[in-house]
Coordinates of C-alpha atoms (C1' of nucleotides) in Angstrom, one line a residue:
Chain B
M22 CA -0.1 0.0 0.0
H23 CA 1.2 3.5 -0.6
R24 CA 0.0 6.9 -0.9
H25 CA 1.2 9.0 -3.9
E26 CA 3.9 11.2 -2.5
G27 CA 4.8 14.7 -3.8
H28 CA 1.3 15.1 -5.0
D29 CA 0.8 18.8 -4.9
A30 CA 3.8 19.4 -7.0
C31 CA 2.5 17.0 -9.5
R32 CA -0.9 18.7 -9.7
S33 CA 0.3 22.2 -10.1
D34 CA 3.1 21.4 -12.6
A35 CA 0.9 21.6 -15.6
P36 CA 3.9 22.1 -18.0
D37 CA 5.4 18.7 -16.9
M38 CA 1.9 17.2 -17.3
L39 CA 1.7 18.6 -20.8
A40 CA 5.1 17.4 -21.8
R41 CA 4.2 13.9 -20.6
A42 CA 0.9 13.8 -22.3
E43 CA 2.7 14.9 -25.7
A44 CA 5.2 12.2 -25.2
L45 CA 2.6 9.5 -24.5
C46 CA 0.5 10.5 -27.6
R47 CA 3.5 10.5 -29.8
E48 CA 4.4 7.1 -28.5
R49 CA 1.0 5.6 -29.1
G50 CA 0.7 7.3 -32.5
L51 CA -2.2 9.7 -31.5
Q52 CA -2.7 13.4 -32.0
F53 CA -2.3 15.7 -29.1
T54 CA -4.2 18.6 -30.8
P55 CA -4.4 22.0 -29.7
L56 CA -7.8 21.6 -28.2
R57 CA -6.9 18.6 -26.3
R58 CA -3.8 20.3 -25.0
D59 CA -5.9 23.5 -24.0
V60 CA -8.5 21.1 -22.1
L61 CA -5.7 19.3 -20.3
E62 CA -3.9 22.6 -19.3
A63 CA -7.3 23.7 -18.1
V64 CA -7.9 20.7 -16.1
A65 CA -4.3 20.5 -14.8
E66 CA -4.5 24.2 -13.7
S67 CA -6.5 23.2 -10.5
D68 CA -6.4 20.5 -8.1
K69 CA -10.2 20.9 -7.9
A70 CA -12.6 18.9 -9.8
Q71 CA -13.8 21.1 -12.6
G72 CA -17.2 20.5 -14.6
A73 CA -17.0 20.4 -18.3
Y74 CA -18.9 23.6 -18.8
D75 CA -16.5 25.3 -16.5
I76 CA -13.7 24.4 -18.9
A77 CA -15.5 25.3 -21.8
E78 CA -16.3 28.7 -20.4
R79 CA -12.6 29.1 -19.3
L80 CA -11.3 28.2 -22.7
S81 CA -13.7 30.7 -24.5
V82 CA -12.5 34.0 -25.3
P83 CA -14.3 36.9 -27.0
G84 CA -14.6 35.8 -30.6
K85 CA -13.5 32.3 -30.0
R86 CA -16.1 30.2 -28.3
V87 CA -15.3 26.5 -27.3
A88 CA -18.5 24.6 -27.1
P89 CA -19.0 22.0 -24.2
V90 CA -19.5 19.3 -26.8
S91 CA -15.8 19.9 -27.9
V92 CA -14.7 19.8 -24.3
Y93 CA -16.5 16.5 -23.7
R94 CA -14.7 14.9 -26.7
A95 CA -11.4 16.1 -25.6
L96 CA -12.1 14.8 -22.0
D97 CA -13.1 11.3 -23.6
F98 CA -9.9 11.3 -25.4
L99 CA -7.9 12.3 -22.3
M100 CA -9.6 9.7 -20.1
E101 CA -8.9 6.9 -22.6
Q102 CA -5.3 7.8 -22.3
G103 CA -5.4 7.9 -18.6
L104 CA -4.5 11.6 -18.4
V105 CA -7.7 12.7 -16.7
H106 CA -10.3 11.2 -14.2
R107 CA -13.8 11.7 -14.0
I108 CA -15.2 12.1 -10.6
A109 CA -18.6 10.5 -10.7
S110 CA -20.0 12.0 -7.6
R111 CA -19.4 15.5 -8.7
N112 CA -19.8 15.1 -12.5
A113 CA -16.3 16.7 -12.8
F114 CA -12.9 16.1 -13.9
I115 CA -9.3 16.1 -12.5
P116 CA -5.9 15.5 -13.9
C117 CA -4.3 12.2 -13.3
A118 CA -1.8 12.8 -10.7
H119 CA 0.5 10.1 -12.1
G120 CA 0.9 7.3 -14.3
H121 CA -1.2 4.6 -12.9
A122 CA -0.6 1.0 -13.6
P123 CA -3.3 -0.1 -16.2
G124 CA -6.2 -1.2 -14.2
E125 CA -4.9 -0.2 -10.9
G126 CA -7.5 1.0 -8.6
V127 CA -7.4 4.5 -7.7
I128 CA -9.1 6.0 -4.5
F129 CA -10.3 9.6 -4.9
L130 CA -10.3 11.7 -1.8
I131 CA -12.6 14.6 -2.2
C132 CA -12.4 17.5 0.4
R133 CA -15.8 18.8 1.0
S134 CA -14.4 22.0 2.3
C135 CA -11.7 23.1 -0.1
G136 CA -12.8 21.0 -3.0
A137 CA -9.4 19.5 -3.8
V138 CA -9.2 16.0 -4.9
D139 CA -6.2 13.8 -3.8
E140 CA -5.5 10.3 -5.1
A141 CA -4.5 7.4 -3.1
S142 CA -4.3 3.7 -3.8
S143 CA -4.1 0.6 -1.6
A144 CA -3.3 -2.9 -2.1
D145 CA -5.2 -3.8 0.9
V146 CA -8.3 -2.3 -0.4
E147 CA -7.7 -3.8 -3.9
G148 CA -7.0 -7.3 -2.5
G149 CA -10.0 -7.2 -0.3
L150 CA -12.1 -6.0 -3.1
E151 CA -11.0 -8.6 -5.5
R152 CA -11.7 -11.3 -3.0
T153 CA -15.2 -10.0 -2.2
L154 CA -16.1 -9.9 -5.9
E155 CA -14.9 -13.3 -6.5
R156 CA -17.0 -14.6 -3.6
A157 CA -19.8 -12.8 -5.0
G158 CA -19.2 -14.5 -8.5
F159 CA -18.8 -11.1 -10.0
T160 CA -16.4 -10.2 -12.6
P161 CA -15.5 -6.5 -12.7
T162 CA -14.6 -4.3 -15.5
H163 CA -14.2 -1.0 -13.8
S164 CA -14.8 0.3 -10.4
I165 CA -14.9 3.6 -8.8
L166 CA -14.1 4.6 -5.1
E167 CA -14.6 8.1 -4.0
V168 CA -14.5 9.4 -0.5
E169 CA -15.7 12.6 0.6
G170 CA -14.6 14.3 3.8
D171 CA -12.2 16.7 5.1
C172 CA -8.4 16.8 4.1
G173 CA -5.7 17.3 6.5
A174 CA -4.9 20.9 5.5
C175 CA -8.7 22.0 5.9
R176 CA -8.9 20.2 9.4
K177 CA -5.9 21.9 10.6
R178 CA -7.2 25.2 9.2
A179 CA -10.5 24.6 11.1
R180 CA -8.7 24.1 14.3
T181 CA -6.6 27.1 14.1
P182 CA -8.5 29.9 12.5
Chain N
M865 CA -16.6 -10.1 5.6
H866 CA -19.9 -11.6 4.2
R867 CA -22.0 -11.1 1.2
H868 CA -25.6 -10.4 1.6
E869 CA -27.6 -13.8 1.5
G870 CA -31.0 -14.2 0.2
H871 CA -30.7 -11.1 -1.8
D872 CA -33.2 -11.8 -4.6
A873 CA -35.9 -12.5 -2.3
C874 CA -35.2 -9.4 -0.2
R875 CA -35.3 -7.2 -3.3
S876 CA -38.5 -8.6 -4.8
D877 CA -40.3 -8.7 -1.5
A878 CA -41.6 -5.2 -1.8
P879 CA -44.3 -5.5 0.7
D880 CA -41.9 -6.4 3.4
M881 CA -39.8 -3.4 2.5
L882 CA -42.8 -1.1 2.8
A883 CA -43.7 -2.5 6.2
R884 CA -40.3 -2.0 7.3
A885 CA -40.1 1.5 6.2
E886 CA -43.5 2.4 7.8
A887 CA -42.4 1.0 11.0
L888 CA -39.0 2.7 10.8
C889 CA -40.9 6.2 10.1
R890 CA -43.2 5.6 13.0
E891 CA -40.5 5.0 15.2
R892 CA -38.6 8.1 14.1
G893 CA -41.7 10.2 14.2
L894 CA -41.5 10.8 10.5
Q895 CA -44.4 10.8 8.0
F896 CA -44.6 7.9 5.6
T897 CA -46.9 9.5 3.2
P898 CA -48.7 8.0 0.1
L899 CA -46.2 9.6 -2.2
R900 CA -43.2 8.2 -0.3
R901 CA -44.8 5.0 -0.2
D902 CA -45.4 4.8 -4.0
V903 CA -41.9 6.0 -4.7
L904 CA -40.3 3.4 -2.5
E905 CA -42.7 0.7 -4.0
A906 CA -41.6 1.7 -7.4
V907 CA -37.9 1.6 -6.5
A908 CA -38.3 -1.8 -4.8
E909 CA -40.3 -3.4 -7.7
S910 CA -36.9 -3.9 -9.5
D911 CA -33.5 -5.0 -8.8
K912 CA -32.3 -2.7 -11.6
A913 CA -31.4 0.9 -10.8
Q914 CA -34.0 3.3 -11.9
G915 CA -33.9 6.9 -12.8
A916 CA -36.0 9.5 -11.0
Y917 CA -37.7 10.4 -14.4
D918 CA -38.5 6.6 -14.9
I919 CA -40.1 6.5 -11.7
A920 CA -42.3 9.7 -12.3
E921 CA -43.3 8.2 -15.5
R922 CA -44.2 5.0 -13.9
L923 CA -46.1 6.6 -11.1
S924 CA -48.1 8.8 -13.4
V925 CA -51.5 7.7 -14.8
P926 CA -53.8 9.4 -17.1
G927 CA -55.2 12.5 -15.1
K928 CA -52.8 12.1 -12.3
R929 CA -49.2 13.1 -13.1
V930 CA -46.4 12.9 -10.7
A931 CA -43.7 15.4 -11.4
P932 CA -40.0 14.4 -11.3
V933 CA -39.3 17.1 -8.6
S934 CA -41.8 15.2 -6.3
V935 CA -40.0 12.0 -6.9
Y936 CA -36.5 13.8 -6.2
R937 CA -38.0 15.0 -2.9
A938 CA -39.4 11.5 -1.9
L939 CA -36.0 9.9 -2.9
D940 CA -34.0 12.6 -0.7
F941 CA -36.3 11.5 2.2
L942 CA -35.9 7.9 1.6
M943 CA -32.1 8.1 1.2
E944 CA -31.8 10.1 4.6
Q945 CA -33.7 7.3 6.2
G946 CA -31.4 4.7 4.6
L947 CA -34.1 3.0 2.6
V948 CA -32.9 3.6 -0.8
H949 CA -29.4 4.2 -2.2
R950 CA -28.2 6.3 -4.9
I951 CA -26.0 4.7 -7.7
A952 CA -23.8 7.7 -8.7
S953 CA -22.3 6.1 -11.9
R954 CA -25.8 5.7 -13.2
N955 CA -27.8 8.7 -11.9
A956 CA -30.3 6.2 -10.6
F957 CA -31.7 4.6 -7.5
I958 CA -32.1 1.2 -5.8
P959 CA -33.8 -0.1 -2.8
C960 CA -31.5 -0.7 0.3
A961 CA -31.4 -4.6 0.4
H962 CA -31.3 -4.7 4.0
G963 CA -30.6 -2.6 7.1
H964 CA -27.0 -1.6 7.2
A965 CA -25.2 -0.6 10.2
P966 CA -25.1 3.2 10.2
G967 CA -22.0 4.3 8.5
E968 CA -21.2 0.8 7.3
G969 CA -19.5 0.7 3.8
V970 CA -21.7 -0.9 1.1
I971 CA -20.2 -2.2 -2.2
F972 CA -22.5 -2.0 -5.3
L973 CA -22.1 -4.5 -7.8
I974 CA -23.6 -3.4 -11.0
C975 CA -24.1 -5.8 -13.9
R976 CA -23.5 -4.1 -17.4
S977 CA -25.4 -6.9 -19.0
C978 CA -28.6 -7.2 -17.0
G979 CA -28.5 -4.1 -15.2
A980 CA -29.1 -5.5 -11.7
V981 CA -27.5 -4.0 -8.7
D982 CA -26.3 -6.3 -5.9
E983 CA -24.8 -5.2 -2.6
A984 CA -21.9 -6.5 -0.8
S985 CA -19.9 -5.5 2.1
S986 CA -16.3 -6.3 3.2
A987 CA -14.6 -5.9 6.4
D988 CA -11.2 -6.3 4.6
V989 CA -12.1 -3.5 2.2
E990 CA -13.5 -1.4 4.8
G991 CA -10.3 -1.7 7.1
G992 CA -8.1 -1.3 4.3
L993 CA -9.7 1.9 3.2
E994 CA -9.7 3.2 6.9
R995 CA -6.1 2.8 7.2
T996 CA -5.3 4.3 3.9
L997 CA -7.4 7.3 4.6
E998 CA -5.8 7.7 8.2
R999 CA -2.4 7.5 6.5
A1000 CA -3.5 10.4 4.0
G1001 CA -4.7 12.3 6.8
F1002 CA -8.2 12.4 5.5
T1003 CA -11.3 12.2 7.6
P1004 CA -14.0 10.7 5.7
T1005 CA -17.7 11.7 6.0
H1006 CA -19.1 9.5 3.1
S1007 CA -17.8 7.1 0.7
I1008 CA -19.1 5.4 -2.4
L1009 CA -17.7 2.1 -4.0
E1010 CA -19.3 1.0 -7.2
V1011 CA -18.2 -1.8 -9.4
E1012 CA -19.4 -2.4 -12.9
G1013 CA -18.8 -5.9 -14.5
D1014 CA -20.8 -9.2 -15.1
C1015 CA -22.8 -10.9 -12.6
G1016 CA -22.6 -14.6 -12.3
A1017 CA -25.9 -15.3 -13.9
C1018 CA -25.1 -13.3 -16.8
R1019 CA -21.7 -14.8 -17.2
K1020 CA -23.5 -18.3 -17.2
R1021 CA -26.1 -17.3 -19.6
A1022 CA -23.3 -16.0 -22.1
R1023 CA -21.5 -19.4 -21.8
T1024 CA -24.6 -21.5 -22.5
P1025 CA -26.8 -19.5 -24.9
Chain V
dT643 C1' -62.9 28.6 17.1
dC644 C1' -59.6 31.1 14.9
dT645 C1' -55.0 31.6 13.6
dG646 C1' -50.4 30.9 12.7
dG647 C1' -46.9 27.8 11.7
dC648 C1' -44.9 24.0 9.6
dG649 C1' -44.1 20.2 6.7
dG650 C1' -45.5 18.0 2.3
dT651 C1' -47.0 18.5 -2.3
dG652 C1' -48.0 20.6 -7.1
dA653 C1' -46.5 23.2 -10.6
dT654 C1' -43.6 26.0 -13.6
dA655 C1' -39.5 27.4 -14.8
dC656 C1' -34.8 26.9 -15.0
dA657 C1' -29.8 25.4 -14.6
dC658 C1' -26.7 21.9 -15.4
dT659 C1' -24.9 17.6 -17.8
dG660 C1' -24.2 14.9 -21.6
dT661 C1' -25.2 13.0 -26.6
dA662 C1' -26.7 12.7 -31.5
dA663 C1' -26.3 14.3 -36.2
dC664 C1' -24.5 16.5 -39.8
dA665 C1' -21.2 19.6 -42.1
dA666 C1' -16.6 21.5 -42.5
dA667 C1' -11.7 21.3 -41.8
dC668 C1' -7.7 18.9 -41.5
dC669 C1' -4.1 15.5 -42.1
dC670 C1' -1.6 11.8 -44.2
dG671 C1' -0.4 8.4 -47.5
dC672 C1' -1.0 7.2 -52.2
Chain W
dG744 C1' -4.3 16.3 -56.3
dC745 C1' -7.3 12.5 -54.4
dG746 C1' -9.6 9.6 -51.2
dG747 C1' -10.4 8.3 -46.6
dG748 C1' -9.9 8.7 -41.8
dT749 C1' -9.8 11.8 -37.7
dT750 C1' -10.9 16.0 -35.6
dT751 C1' -13.6 20.1 -34.8
dG752 C1' -17.7 23.3 -35.1
dT753 C1' -22.4 23.7 -34.7
dT754 C1' -27.0 23.1 -33.7
dA755 C1' -30.4 20.7 -31.6
dC756 C1' -31.8 17.9 -28.1
dA757 C1' -32.3 14.3 -24.1
dG758 C1' -31.4 13.6 -19.4
dT759 C1' -30.6 15.1 -14.5
dG760 C1' -31.5 18.0 -10.8
dT761 C1' -32.7 22.4 -8.3
dA762 C1' -35.2 26.9 -7.1
dT763 C1' -39.3 29.2 -6.3
dC764 C1' -43.8 30.0 -5.1
dA765 C1' -48.5 28.7 -4.2
dC766 C1' -51.5 25.6 -2.0
dC767 C1' -53.2 22.3 1.2
dG768 C1' -53.7 19.7 5.7
dC769 C1' -52.6 19.3 10.1
dC770 C1' -51.9 20.7 14.9
dA771 C1' -50.6 23.7 18.8
dG772 C1' -51.7 27.6 21.2
dA773 C1' -54.4 31.8 22.0

DNA sequence: TCTGGCGGTGATACACTGTAACAAACCCGC
DNA sequence: GCGGGTTTGTTACAGTGTATCACCGCCAGA
């Protein structure tokens, strides 16, 4: 089990994220288009989960509107490539903090106070889940695990206002 | 760890569910109104997750329309009382298969083929999750764990068509 | 009895989220 | 240049959820 270390730096270091995405697309023979780049950059600019419409609005400038449907398409692409995650309980999107092993379970920690979303992973949880599913005769294809609560920073802030 | 036994009977035994709900409301001094009763019954009639609009349509008869907003209000009430669950990945609702210990984690097993939703629980998963959250300095208030895949019945059906 | 409050419901409107369908632009190999 | 796939723009629409206000029924208290 491990928690992802150095997370904050990761999330705010958008340039690194973009470089990684570009390399990944080149490697896979896919197009890292300007729109996809812009959407990824917009998502990576914040550690809060952002809605597709927020992103569309942020990317729009007078004279050059980006329609939500375009954002959705870019997000679909970025999710397929494992570059962003969707937070089902919020209908919102966050950058993937780091390269996950394919199929590795991710736990999203969503702070109800500051809105930041952290990622964690746990071999214990994953193993327990596998055993539970097997016992139930259930073959999983995809699982989501999202926890809402208070992050350490916000709890500390609440104690010493 | 245990998987909920006798689940099918539980889910289809709507009358029992209604009696339980009524008793629970009386006990808590809350109103188990006709609308709430109808909504719970509609949810309990199927082991598939149903959308609020589906429920509204099902409850509507010529001359007596039930608006989605009314269904949402009833569902909010029923969720607060722990009688129904919301499936975040589907924007849909299912009856609670049994009385959970308050705060106990539930794992939803969603079959992508037949759409049925089963419930499971696992002390392993829960313990692992607790440890992971503590390590991350995160205080949880609510967590959702939903797994999509193929249930045993559908996998068997696929093998012998 | 009257009255005021309160919870529940009905009804309308609206905001937010996501997708379908089609046309235009672009890119790339032939 | 041409043909075919991919990407994007645009419009329209479906699905999901909430805000607001009015009305009703009930019940406690004057």
